[in-house]
mmCIF file with all atom_site columns, C-alpha atoms in Angstrom:
data_model
loop_
_atom_site.group_PDB
_atom_site.id
_atom_site.type_symbol
_atom_site.label_atom_id
_atom_site.label_alt_id
_atom_site.label_comp_id
_atom_site.label_asym_id
_atom_site.label_entity_id
_atom_site.label_seq_id
_atom_site.pdbx_PDB_ins_code
_atom_site.Cartn_x
_atom_site.Cartn_y
_atom_site.Cartn_z
_atom_site.occupancy
_atom_site.B_iso_or_equiv
_atom_site.pdbx_formal_charge
_atom_site.auth_seq_id
_atom_site.auth_comp_id
_atom_site.auth_asym_id
_atom_site.auth_atom_id
_atom_site.pdbx_PDB_model_num
ATOM 1   C CA . UNK A 1 1   ? -28.544 -28.083 -46.062 1.00 62.00 ? 2   UNK A CA 1
ATOM 2   C CA . UNK A 1 2   ? -27.208 -31.604 -45.511 1.00 56.00 ? 3   UNK A CA 1
ATOM 3   C CA . UNK A 1 3   ? -28.871 -32.107 -42.112 1.00 64.00 ? 4   UNK A CA 1
ATOM 4   C CA . UNK A 1 4   ? -31.871 -34.414 -42.416 1.00 52.00 ? 5   UNK A CA 1
ATOM 5   C CA . UNK A 1 5   ? -34.159 -36.510 -40.254 1.00 61.00 ? 6   UNK A CA 1
ATOM 6   C CA . UNK A 1 6   ? -34.526 -34.167 -37.267 1.00 69.00 ? 7   UNK A CA 1
ATOM 7   C CA . UNK A 1 7   ? -37.238 -31.762 -38.448 1.00 82.00 ? 8   UNK A CA 1
ATOM 8   C CA . UNK A 1 8   ? -39.569 -32.532 -35.542 1.00 87.00 ? 9   UNK A CA 1
ATOM 9   C CA . UNK A 1 9   ? -36.751 -32.196 -33.022 1.00 87.00 ? 10  UNK A CA 1
ATOM 10  C CA . UNK A 1 10  ? -35.775 -28.814 -34.486 1.00 87.00 ? 11  UNK A CA 1
ATOM 11  C CA . UNK A 1 11  ? -39.355 -27.583 -34.297 1.00 91.00 ? 12  UNK A CA 1
ATOM 12  C CA . UNK A 1 12  ? -40.025 -28.831 -30.773 1.00 92.00 ? 13  UNK A CA 1
ATOM 13  C CA . UNK A 1 13  ? -36.720 -27.646 -29.318 1.00 94.00 ? 14  UNK A CA 1
ATOM 14  C CA . UNK A 1 14  ? -37.121 -24.212 -30.886 1.00 94.00 ? 15  UNK A CA 1
ATOM 15  C CA . UNK A 1 15  ? -40.603 -23.908 -29.419 1.00 95.00 ? 16  UNK A CA 1
ATOM 16  C CA . UNK A 1 16  ? -39.129 -24.526 -25.962 1.00 96.00 ? 17  UNK A CA 1
ATOM 17  C CA . UNK A 1 17  ? -36.280 -22.066 -26.478 1.00 96.00 ? 18  UNK A CA 1
ATOM 18  C CA . UNK A 1 18  ? -38.629 -19.262 -27.489 1.00 96.00 ? 19  UNK A CA 1
ATOM 19  C CA . UNK A 1 19  ? -41.076 -19.990 -24.661 1.00 96.00 ? 20  UNK A CA 1
ATOM 20  C CA . UNK A 1 20  ? -38.685 -20.505 -21.762 1.00 96.00 ? 21  UNK A CA 1
ATOM 21  C CA . UNK A 1 21  ? -35.770 -18.705 -20.161 1.00 96.00 ? 22  UNK A CA 1
ATOM 22  C CA . UNK A 1 22  ? -33.712 -21.831 -19.530 1.00 97.00 ? 23  UNK A CA 1
ATOM 23  C CA . UNK A 1 23  ? -33.838 -25.118 -21.456 1.00 97.00 ? 24  UNK A CA 1
ATOM 24  C CA . UNK A 1 24  ? -31.775 -28.284 -21.081 1.00 97.00 ? 25  UNK A CA 1
ATOM 25  C CA . UNK A 1 25  ? -31.153 -30.464 -24.131 1.00 96.00 ? 26  UNK A CA 1
ATOM 26  C CA . UNK A 1 26  ? -30.034 -33.949 -23.166 1.00 96.00 ? 27  UNK A CA 1
ATOM 27  C CA . UNK A 1 27  ? -29.445 -37.265 -24.827 1.00 93.00 ? 28  UNK A CA 1
ATOM 28  C CA . UNK A 1 28  ? -27.012 -40.137 -24.975 1.00 93.00 ? 29  UNK A CA 1
ATOM 29  C CA . UNK A 1 29  ? -23.505 -39.504 -26.228 1.00 89.00 ? 30  UNK A CA 1
ATOM 30  C CA . UNK A 1 30  ? -23.378 -39.750 -30.015 1.00 86.00 ? 31  UNK A CA 1
ATOM 31  C CA . UNK A 1 31  ? -27.078 -39.057 -30.590 1.00 83.00 ? 32  UNK A CA 1
ATOM 32  C CA . UNK A 1 32  ? -26.316 -35.750 -32.309 1.00 85.00 ? 33  UNK A CA 1
ATOM 33  C CA . UNK A 1 33  ? -26.918 -32.945 -29.801 1.00 92.00 ? 34  UNK A CA 1
ATOM 34  C CA . UNK A 1 34  ? -24.147 -30.811 -31.290 1.00 90.00 ? 35  UNK A CA 1
ATOM 35  C CA . UNK A 1 35  ? -25.414 -31.422 -34.821 1.00 88.00 ? 36  UNK A CA 1
ATOM 36  C CA . UNK A 1 36  ? -28.953 -30.525 -33.793 1.00 90.00 ? 37  UNK A CA 1
ATOM 37  C CA . UNK A 1 37  ? -27.664 -27.247 -32.366 1.00 93.00 ? 38  UNK A CA 1
ATOM 38  C CA . UNK A 1 38  ? -25.238 -26.270 -35.123 1.00 89.00 ? 39  UNK A CA 1
ATOM 39  C CA . UNK A 1 39  ? -27.069 -27.480 -38.230 1.00 84.00 ? 40  UNK A CA 1
ATOM 40  C CA . UNK A 1 40  ? -30.637 -27.564 -36.928 1.00 86.00 ? 41  UNK A CA 1
ATOM 41  C CA . UNK A 1 41  ? -31.589 -24.721 -34.623 1.00 90.00 ? 42  UNK A CA 1
ATOM 42  C CA . UNK A 1 42  ? -28.788 -22.153 -35.056 1.00 92.00 ? 43  UNK A CA 1
ATOM 43  C CA . UNK A 1 43  ? -29.936 -21.033 -38.516 1.00 91.00 ? 44  UNK A CA 1
ATOM 44  C CA . UNK A 1 44  ? -33.451 -20.563 -37.122 1.00 92.00 ? 45  UNK A CA 1
ATOM 45  C CA . UNK A 1 45  ? -32.262 -18.683 -34.041 1.00 95.00 ? 46  UNK A CA 1
ATOM 46  C CA . UNK A 1 46  ? -30.103 -16.352 -36.141 1.00 94.00 ? 47  UNK A CA 1
ATOM 47  C CA . UNK A 1 47  ? -33.221 -15.146 -37.936 1.00 92.00 ? 48  UNK A CA 1
ATOM 48  C CA . UNK A 1 48  ? -34.837 -14.060 -34.657 1.00 93.00 ? 49  UNK A CA 1
ATOM 49  C CA . UNK A 1 49  ? -32.078 -13.395 -32.119 1.00 96.00 ? 50  UNK A CA 1
ATOM 50  C CA . UNK A 1 50  ? -28.351 -13.225 -31.456 1.00 96.00 ? 51  UNK A CA 1
ATOM 51  C CA . UNK A 1 51  ? -26.961 -16.704 -30.720 1.00 96.00 ? 52  UNK A CA 1
ATOM 52  C CA . UNK A 1 52  ? -23.852 -16.900 -28.544 1.00 97.00 ? 53  UNK A CA 1
ATOM 53  C CA . UNK A 1 53  ? -22.400 -20.412 -28.678 1.00 96.00 ? 54  UNK A CA 1
ATOM 54  C CA . UNK A 1 54  ? -19.858 -21.347 -26.019 1.00 95.00 ? 55  UNK A CA 1
ATOM 55  C CA . UNK A 1 55  ? -17.844 -24.537 -25.601 1.00 93.00 ? 56  UNK A CA 1
ATOM 56  C CA . UNK A 1 56  ? -16.092 -24.368 -22.243 1.00 95.00 ? 57  UNK A CA 1
ATOM 57  C CA . UNK A 1 57  ? -13.757 -27.334 -22.608 1.00 93.00 ? 58  UNK A CA 1
ATOM 58  C CA . UNK A 1 58  ? -12.538 -29.428 -19.691 1.00 95.00 ? 59  UNK A CA 1
ATOM 59  C CA . UNK A 1 59  ? -10.725 -27.618 -16.903 1.00 96.00 ? 60  UNK A CA 1
ATOM 60  C CA . UNK A 1 60  ? -6.931  -27.514 -17.024 1.00 96.00 ? 61  UNK A CA 1
ATOM 61  C CA . UNK A 1 61  ? -5.341  -25.672 -14.089 1.00 94.00 ? 62  UNK A CA 1
ATOM 62  C CA . UNK A 1 62  ? -3.545  -22.517 -15.186 1.00 91.00 ? 63  UNK A CA 1
ATOM 63  C CA . UNK A 1 63  ? -4.686  -22.833 -18.795 1.00 94.00 ? 64  UNK A CA 1
ATOM 64  C CA . UNK A 1 64  ? -8.462  -22.686 -19.189 1.00 95.00 ? 65  UNK A CA 1
ATOM 65  C CA . UNK A 1 65  ? -10.302 -19.442 -18.393 1.00 96.00 ? 66  UNK A CA 1
ATOM 66  C CA . UNK A 1 66  ? -13.128 -19.536 -15.851 1.00 97.00 ? 67  UNK A CA 1
ATOM 67  C CA . UNK A 1 67  ? -16.546 -20.301 -17.399 1.00 98.00 ? 68  UNK A CA 1
ATOM 68  C CA . UNK A 1 68  ? -17.735 -16.746 -16.767 1.00 97.00 ? 69  UNK A CA 1
ATOM 69  C CA . UNK A 1 69  ? -14.592 -15.261 -18.326 1.00 97.00 ? 70  UNK A CA 1
ATOM 70  C CA . UNK A 1 70  ? -14.956 -17.582 -21.307 1.00 97.00 ? 71  UNK A CA 1
ATOM 71  C CA . UNK A 1 71  ? -18.529 -16.390 -21.835 1.00 97.00 ? 72  UNK A CA 1
ATOM 72  C CA . UNK A 1 72  ? -17.572 -12.729 -21.451 1.00 97.00 ? 73  UNK A CA 1
ATOM 73  C CA . UNK A 1 73  ? -14.820 -13.085 -24.038 1.00 96.00 ? 74  UNK A CA 1
ATOM 74  C CA . UNK A 1 74  ? -17.215 -14.708 -26.489 1.00 96.00 ? 75  UNK A CA 1
ATOM 75  C CA . UNK A 1 75  ? -19.826 -11.966 -26.052 1.00 97.00 ? 76  UNK A CA 1
ATOM 76  C CA . UNK A 1 76  ? -17.262 -9.225  -26.667 1.00 96.00 ? 77  UNK A CA 1
ATOM 77  C CA . UNK A 1 77  ? -15.841 -11.122 -29.623 1.00 95.00 ? 78  UNK A CA 1
ATOM 78  C CA . UNK A 1 78  ? -19.244 -11.337 -31.313 1.00 95.00 ? 79  UNK A CA 1
ATOM 79  C CA . UNK A 1 79  ? -20.887 -8.043  -30.367 1.00 96.00 ? 80  UNK A CA 1
ATOM 80  C CA . UNK A 1 80  ? -19.973 -4.369  -30.274 1.00 95.00 ? 81  UNK A CA 1
ATOM 81  C CA . UNK A 1 81  ? -21.147 -2.048  -27.510 1.00 95.00 ? 82  UNK A CA 1
ATOM 82  C CA . UNK A 1 82  ? -24.073 0.197   -28.374 1.00 95.00 ? 83  UNK A CA 1
ATOM 83  C CA . UNK A 1 83  ? -22.784 3.824   -28.214 1.00 95.00 ? 84  UNK A CA 1
ATOM 84  C CA . UNK A 1 84  ? -26.083 4.801   -26.568 1.00 94.00 ? 85  UNK A CA 1
ATOM 85  C CA . UNK A 1 85  ? -25.058 2.703   -23.563 1.00 93.00 ? 86  UNK A CA 1
ATOM 86  C CA . UNK A 1 86  ? -21.868 4.678   -22.947 1.00 93.00 ? 87  UNK A CA 1
ATOM 87  C CA . UNK A 1 87  ? -23.537 6.572   -20.074 1.00 92.00 ? 88  UNK A CA 1
ATOM 88  C CA . UNK A 1 88  ? -23.340 3.377   -18.012 1.00 90.00 ? 89  UNK A CA 1
ATOM 89  C CA . UNK A 1 89  ? -19.616 4.070   -17.507 1.00 88.00 ? 90  UNK A CA 1
ATOM 90  C CA . UNK A 1 90  ? -20.461 7.034   -15.287 1.00 86.00 ? 91  UNK A CA 1
ATOM 91  C CA . UNK A 1 91  ? -22.649 4.941   -12.989 1.00 86.00 ? 92  UNK A CA 1
ATOM 92  C CA . UNK A 1 92  ? -19.724 2.924   -11.580 1.00 82.00 ? 93  UNK A CA 1
ATOM 93  C CA . UNK A 1 93  ? -21.698 -0.290  -11.874 1.00 82.00 ? 94  UNK A CA 1
ATOM 94  C CA . UNK A 1 94  ? -20.289 -3.623  -10.732 1.00 83.00 ? 95  UNK A CA 1
ATOM 95  C CA . UNK A 1 95  ? -18.930 -5.687  -13.597 1.00 87.00 ? 96  UNK A CA 1
ATOM 96  C CA . UNK A 1 96  ? -21.761 -8.138  -14.187 1.00 92.00 ? 97  UNK A CA 1
ATOM 97  C CA . UNK A 1 97  ? -22.962 -10.240 -17.084 1.00 95.00 ? 98  UNK A CA 1
ATOM 98  C CA . UNK A 1 98  ? -26.245 -8.295  -17.043 1.00 93.00 ? 99  UNK A CA 1
ATOM 99  C CA . UNK A 1 99  ? -24.374 -5.015  -17.501 1.00 92.00 ? 100 UNK A CA 1
ATOM 100 C CA . UNK A 1 100 ? -22.237 -6.469  -20.306 1.00 95.00 ? 101 UNK A CA 1
ATOM 101 C CA . UNK A 1 101 ? -25.251 -7.671  -22.287 1.00 96.00 ? 102 UNK A CA 1
ATOM 102 C CA . UNK A 1 102 ? -27.098 -4.423  -21.599 1.00 94.00 ? 103 UNK A CA 1
ATOM 103 C CA . UNK A 1 103 ? -24.260 -2.571  -23.306 1.00 94.00 ? 104 UNK A CA 1
ATOM 104 C CA . UNK A 1 104 ? -24.833 -4.654  -26.443 1.00 96.00 ? 105 UNK A CA 1
ATOM 105 C CA . UNK A 1 105 ? -28.573 -4.019  -26.564 1.00 95.00 ? 106 UNK A CA 1
ATOM 106 C CA . UNK A 1 106 ? -30.023 -2.036  -29.453 1.00 93.00 ? 107 UNK A CA 1
ATOM 107 C CA . UNK A 1 107 ? -33.415 -1.896  -31.205 1.00 90.00 ? 108 UNK A CA 1
ATOM 108 C CA . UNK A 1 108 ? -32.102 -4.466  -33.699 1.00 89.00 ? 109 UNK A CA 1
ATOM 109 C CA . UNK A 1 109 ? -30.353 -6.550  -31.051 1.00 91.00 ? 110 UNK A CA 1
ATOM 110 C CA . UNK A 1 110 ? -32.607 -7.261  -28.106 1.00 93.00 ? 111 UNK A CA 1
ATOM 111 C CA . UNK A 1 111 ? -32.862 -11.064 -27.996 1.00 95.00 ? 112 UNK A CA 1
ATOM 112 C CA . UNK A 1 112 ? -29.879 -13.154 -26.980 1.00 97.00 ? 113 UNK A CA 1
ATOM 113 C CA . UNK A 1 113 ? -29.657 -16.940 -26.808 1.00 97.00 ? 114 UNK A CA 1
ATOM 114 C CA . UNK A 1 114 ? -26.651 -18.290 -24.916 1.00 98.00 ? 115 UNK A CA 1
ATOM 115 C CA . UNK A 1 115 ? -25.922 -21.868 -25.997 1.00 97.00 ? 116 UNK A CA 1
ATOM 116 C CA . UNK A 1 116 ? -23.537 -24.080 -24.035 1.00 97.00 ? 117 UNK A CA 1
ATOM 117 C CA . UNK A 1 117 ? -22.668 -27.291 -25.847 1.00 95.00 ? 118 UNK A CA 1
ATOM 118 C CA . UNK A 1 118 ? -21.193 -30.287 -23.977 1.00 96.00 ? 119 UNK A CA 1
ATOM 119 C CA . UNK A 1 119 ? -22.068 -28.576 -20.716 1.00 97.00 ? 120 UNK A CA 1
ATOM 120 C CA . UNK A 1 120 ? -20.941 -31.563 -18.651 1.00 97.00 ? 121 UNK A CA 1
ATOM 121 C CA . UNK A 1 121 ? -17.437 -30.029 -18.955 1.00 97.00 ? 122 UNK A CA 1
ATOM 122 C CA . UNK A 1 122 ? -18.594 -27.155 -16.728 1.00 98.00 ? 123 UNK A CA 1
ATOM 123 C CA . UNK A 1 123 ? -18.515 -29.433 -13.700 1.00 98.00 ? 124 UNK A CA 1
ATOM 124 C CA . UNK A 1 124 ? -14.773 -30.031 -14.020 1.00 97.00 ? 125 UNK A CA 1
ATOM 125 C CA . UNK A 1 125 ? -14.118 -26.400 -12.981 1.00 98.00 ? 126 UNK A CA 1
ATOM 126 C CA . UNK A 1 126 ? -13.411 -25.268 -9.402  1.00 97.00 ? 127 UNK A CA 1
ATOM 127 C CA . UNK A 1 127 ? -16.513 -24.801 -7.285  1.00 97.00 ? 128 UNK A CA 1
ATOM 128 C CA . UNK A 1 128 ? -15.879 -21.071 -6.809  1.00 97.00 ? 129 UNK A CA 1
ATOM 129 C CA . UNK A 1 129 ? -15.893 -20.599 -10.596 1.00 97.00 ? 130 UNK A CA 1
ATOM 130 C CA . UNK A 1 130 ? -19.071 -22.659 -10.912 1.00 97.00 ? 131 UNK A CA 1
ATOM 131 C CA . UNK A 1 131 ? -20.755 -20.546 -8.224  1.00 97.00 ? 132 UNK A CA 1
ATOM 132 C CA . UNK A 1 132 ? -19.826 -17.251 -9.870  1.00 97.00 ? 133 UNK A CA 1
ATOM 133 C CA . UNK A 1 133 ? -21.169 -18.500 -13.196 1.00 98.00 ? 134 UNK A CA 1
ATOM 134 C CA . UNK A 1 134 ? -24.487 -19.631 -11.680 1.00 97.00 ? 135 UNK A CA 1
ATOM 135 C CA . UNK A 1 135 ? -25.034 -16.323 -9.920  1.00 96.00 ? 136 UNK A CA 1
ATOM 136 C CA . UNK A 1 136 ? -24.349 -14.265 -13.023 1.00 96.00 ? 137 UNK A CA 1
ATOM 137 C CA . UNK A 1 137 ? -26.515 -16.415 -15.301 1.00 97.00 ? 138 UNK A CA 1
ATOM 138 C CA . UNK A 1 138 ? -29.406 -16.191 -12.823 1.00 96.00 ? 139 UNK A CA 1
ATOM 139 C CA . UNK A 1 139 ? -29.016 -12.405 -12.667 1.00 94.00 ? 140 UNK A CA 1
ATOM 140 C CA . UNK A 1 140 ? -28.943 -12.171 -16.463 1.00 95.00 ? 141 UNK A CA 1
ATOM 141 C CA . UNK A 1 141 ? -32.057 -14.287 -16.953 1.00 96.00 ? 142 UNK A CA 1
ATOM 142 C CA . UNK A 1 142 ? -34.278 -13.009 -14.189 1.00 93.00 ? 143 UNK A CA 1
ATOM 143 C CA . UNK A 1 143 ? -33.289 -9.380  -13.501 1.00 87.00 ? 144 UNK A CA 1
ATOM 144 C CA . UNK A 1 144 ? -34.875 -6.765  -15.749 1.00 84.00 ? 145 UNK A CA 1
ATOM 145 C CA . UNK A 1 145 ? -33.017 -3.821  -14.209 1.00 82.00 ? 146 UNK A CA 1
ATOM 146 C CA . UNK A 1 146 ? -30.265 -4.225  -11.649 1.00 78.00 ? 147 UNK A CA 1
ATOM 147 C CA . UNK A 1 147 ? -30.835 -2.637  -8.261  1.00 80.00 ? 148 UNK A CA 1
ATOM 148 C CA . UNK A 1 148 ? -27.638 -0.623  -8.610  1.00 81.00 ? 149 UNK A CA 1
ATOM 149 C CA . UNK A 1 149 ? -29.062 1.028   -11.722 1.00 85.00 ? 150 UNK A CA 1
ATOM 150 C CA . UNK A 1 150 ? -32.446 1.594   -10.079 1.00 84.00 ? 151 UNK A CA 1
ATOM 151 C CA . UNK A 1 151 ? -30.739 3.432   -7.232  1.00 84.00 ? 152 UNK A CA 1
ATOM 152 C CA . UNK A 1 152 ? -29.232 5.915   -9.706  1.00 86.00 ? 153 UNK A CA 1
ATOM 153 C CA . UNK A 1 153 ? -32.267 6.368   -11.920 1.00 84.00 ? 154 UNK A CA 1
ATOM 154 C CA . UNK A 1 154 ? -32.806 9.969   -10.777 1.00 85.00 ? 155 UNK A CA 1
ATOM 155 C CA . UNK A 1 155 ? -29.397 10.945  -12.172 1.00 89.00 ? 156 UNK A CA 1
ATOM 156 C CA . UNK A 1 156 ? -30.338 9.860   -15.713 1.00 91.00 ? 157 UNK A CA 1
ATOM 157 C CA . UNK A 1 157 ? -31.956 11.941  -18.410 1.00 92.00 ? 158 UNK A CA 1
ATOM 158 C CA . UNK A 1 158 ? -35.131 10.855  -20.209 1.00 93.00 ? 159 UNK A CA 1
ATOM 159 C CA . UNK A 1 159 ? -33.391 9.024   -23.072 1.00 93.00 ? 160 UNK A CA 1
ATOM 160 C CA . UNK A 1 160 ? -31.107 7.197   -20.664 1.00 92.00 ? 161 UNK A CA 1
ATOM 161 C CA . UNK A 1 161 ? -34.056 6.162   -18.498 1.00 92.00 ? 162 UNK A CA 1
ATOM 162 C CA . UNK A 1 162 ? -35.840 4.906   -21.620 1.00 92.00 ? 163 UNK A CA 1
ATOM 163 C CA . UNK A 1 163 ? -32.802 2.839   -22.569 1.00 93.00 ? 164 UNK A CA 1
ATOM 164 C CA . UNK A 1 164 ? -32.670 1.271   -19.118 1.00 91.00 ? 165 UNK A CA 1
ATOM 165 C CA . UNK A 1 165 ? -36.417 0.593   -19.097 1.00 89.00 ? 166 UNK A CA 1
ATOM 166 C CA . UNK A 1 166 ? -36.270 -1.171  -22.468 1.00 91.00 ? 167 UNK A CA 1
ATOM 167 C CA . UNK A 1 167 ? -35.522 -4.720  -21.377 1.00 90.00 ? 168 UNK A CA 1
ATOM 168 C CA . UNK A 1 168 ? -33.576 -7.256  -23.396 1.00 94.00 ? 169 UNK A CA 1
ATOM 169 C CA . UNK A 1 169 ? -34.632 -10.896 -23.667 1.00 95.00 ? 170 UNK A CA 1
ATOM 170 C CA . UNK A 1 170 ? -31.939 -13.393 -22.659 1.00 96.00 ? 171 UNK A CA 1
ATOM 171 C CA . UNK A 1 171 ? -32.283 -17.150 -22.862 1.00 97.00 ? 172 UNK A CA 1
ATOM 172 C CA . UNK A 1 172 ? -29.982 -20.083 -22.117 1.00 97.00 ? 173 UNK A CA 1
ATOM 173 C CA . UNK A 1 173 ? -29.778 -23.515 -23.739 1.00 97.00 ? 174 UNK A CA 1
ATOM 174 C CA . UNK A 1 174 ? -27.599 -26.132 -22.058 1.00 98.00 ? 175 UNK A CA 1
ATOM 175 C CA . UNK A 1 175 ? -26.699 -29.334 -23.934 1.00 97.00 ? 176 UNK A CA 1
ATOM 176 C CA . UNK A 1 176 ? -25.539 -32.189 -21.745 1.00 97.00 ? 177 UNK A CA 1
ATOM 177 C CA . UNK A 1 177 ? -25.089 -35.947 -21.890 1.00 96.00 ? 178 UNK A CA 1
ATOM 178 C CA . UNK A 1 178 ? -27.971 -37.903 -20.399 1.00 96.00 ? 179 UNK A CA 1
ATOM 179 C CA . UNK A 1 179 ? -25.675 -39.753 -17.996 1.00 95.00 ? 180 UNK A CA 1
ATOM 180 C CA . UNK A 1 180 ? -24.477 -36.414 -16.581 1.00 96.00 ? 181 UNK A CA 1
ATOM 181 C CA . UNK A 1 181 ? -27.908 -34.894 -15.960 1.00 95.00 ? 182 UNK A CA 1
ATOM 182 C CA . UNK A 1 182 ? -27.648 -35.394 -12.193 1.00 96.00 ? 183 UNK A CA 1
ATOM 183 C CA . UNK A 1 183 ? -24.808 -32.847 -12.111 1.00 97.00 ? 184 UNK A CA 1
ATOM 184 C CA . UNK A 1 184 ? -27.339 -30.098 -12.816 1.00 97.00 ? 185 UNK A CA 1
ATOM 185 C CA . UNK A 1 185 ? -28.767 -30.574 -9.309  1.00 96.00 ? 186 UNK A CA 1
ATOM 186 C CA . UNK A 1 186 ? -25.833 -28.552 -7.985  1.00 96.00 ? 187 UNK A CA 1
ATOM 187 C CA . UNK A 1 187 ? -27.115 -25.493 -9.901  1.00 97.00 ? 188 UNK A CA 1
ATOM 188 C CA . UNK A 1 188 ? -30.614 -25.492 -8.395  1.00 96.00 ? 189 UNK A CA 1
ATOM 189 C CA . UNK A 1 189 ? -29.612 -23.152 -5.565  1.00 95.00 ? 190 UNK A CA 1
ATOM 190 C CA . UNK A 1 190 ? -29.378 -20.263 -8.056  1.00 96.00 ? 191 UNK A CA 1
ATOM 191 C CA . UNK A 1 191 ? -31.377 -21.726 -10.959 1.00 96.00 ? 192 UNK A CA 1
ATOM 192 C CA . UNK A 1 192 ? -34.227 -23.658 -9.307  1.00 95.00 ? 193 UNK A CA 1
ATOM 193 C CA . UNK A 1 193 ? -36.037 -24.213 -12.621 1.00 91.00 ? 194 UNK A CA 1
ATOM 194 C CA . UNK A 1 194 ? -33.033 -25.756 -14.347 1.00 95.00 ? 195 UNK A CA 1
ATOM 195 C CA . UNK A 1 195 ? -34.558 -29.236 -14.628 1.00 91.00 ? 196 UNK A CA 1
ATOM 196 C CA . UNK A 1 196 ? -38.133 -28.191 -15.305 1.00 91.00 ? 197 UNK A CA 1
ATOM 197 C CA . UNK A 1 197 ? -37.846 -27.528 -19.051 1.00 93.00 ? 198 UNK A CA 1
ATOM 198 C CA . UNK A 1 198 ? -35.958 -30.365 -20.695 1.00 95.00 ? 199 UNK A CA 1
ATOM 199 C CA . UNK A 1 199 ? -35.822 -31.762 -24.187 1.00 94.00 ? 200 UNK A CA 1
ATOM 200 C CA . UNK A 1 200 ? -34.617 -35.304 -24.724 1.00 94.00 ? 201 UNK A CA 1
ATOM 201 C CA . UNK A 1 201 ? -32.945 -36.092 -28.029 1.00 91.00 ? 202 UNK A CA 1
ATOM 202 C CA . UNK A 1 202 ? -33.657 -39.739 -28.688 1.00 86.00 ? 203 UNK A CA 1
ATOM 203 C CA . UNK A 1 203 ? -32.104 -42.178 -31.102 1.00 67.00 ? 204 UNK A CA 1
ATOM 204 C CA . UNK A 1 204 ? -33.207 -42.038 -34.723 1.00 62.00 ? 205 UNK A CA 1
ATOM 205 C CA . UNK A 1 205 ? -36.350 -43.929 -35.657 1.00 59.00 ? 206 UNK A CA 1
ATOM 206 C CA . UNK A 1 206 ? -36.502 -46.040 -38.794 1.00 63.00 ? 207 UNK A CA 1
ATOM 207 C CA . UNK A 1 207 ? -38.421 -43.247 -40.527 1.00 66.00 ? 208 UNK A CA 1
ATOM 208 C CA . UNK A 1 208 ? -35.758 -40.715 -39.559 1.00 64.00 ? 209 UNK A CA 1
ATOM 209 C CA . UNK A 1 209 ? -32.980 -42.980 -40.800 1.00 61.00 ? 210 UNK A CA 1
ATOM 210 C CA . UNK A 1 210 ? -34.805 -43.358 -44.082 1.00 68.00 ? 211 UNK A CA 1
ATOM 211 C CA . UNK A 1 211 ? -35.180 -39.568 -44.356 1.00 65.00 ? 212 UNK A CA 1
ATOM 212 C CA . UNK A 1 212 ? -31.432 -39.166 -43.877 1.00 60.00 ? 213 UNK A CA 1
ATOM 213 C CA . UNK A 1 213 ? -30.617 -41.764 -46.521 1.00 57.00 ? 214 UNK A CA 1
ATOM 214 C CA . UNK A 1 214 ? -33.061 -40.209 -48.964 1.00 61.00 ? 215 UNK A CA 1
ATOM 215 C CA . UNK A 1 215 ? -31.903 -36.665 -48.159 1.00 65.00 ? 216 UNK A CA 1
ATOM 216 C CA . UNK A 1 216 ? -35.185 -35.200 -47.003 1.00 63.00 ? 217 UNK A CA 1
#
């Protein structure tokens, strides 16, 4: 309620998030990317989807979990498994991010927005951990039904097949400093569209500053 001056940015960024699978929010340090996420778009996203906000932190050997593990922990912390997905245990599926989110899916919970603030910290992690994260995010965003599940479709009953066929909608928003944008090039092998849908948060105009001062 105390966040003013960014109404147009909220509207335009939200439009991108709802339209695209993967969006990059960038801007100079101190321009308010975190504030735009937390006070601006999160309340709007919560009305339409399940937001999962992750701050990875800078890598410290032996202390910080891998980015993928960090994300998995956050998902399980926020969301309970849908009991109707319990049959997946019998399929002996590989432990993937897609499978984890699928277990959370329900008629009321079918849209998920993964938000990574200060994403430049991701690039301080070992390359093997970065690669695993990229592969799993790509699978989550662009795979409707995993091939492993497809191969076992004949073993499922009608309700189980219907559950599998009912796709969830996953989206990712990455917030990163403008001077670290070039680091995203290293993710194009698995996420070739990563730089295609970008939103630049610019400095406040005089009109925006006035709106903040006047509280509108």
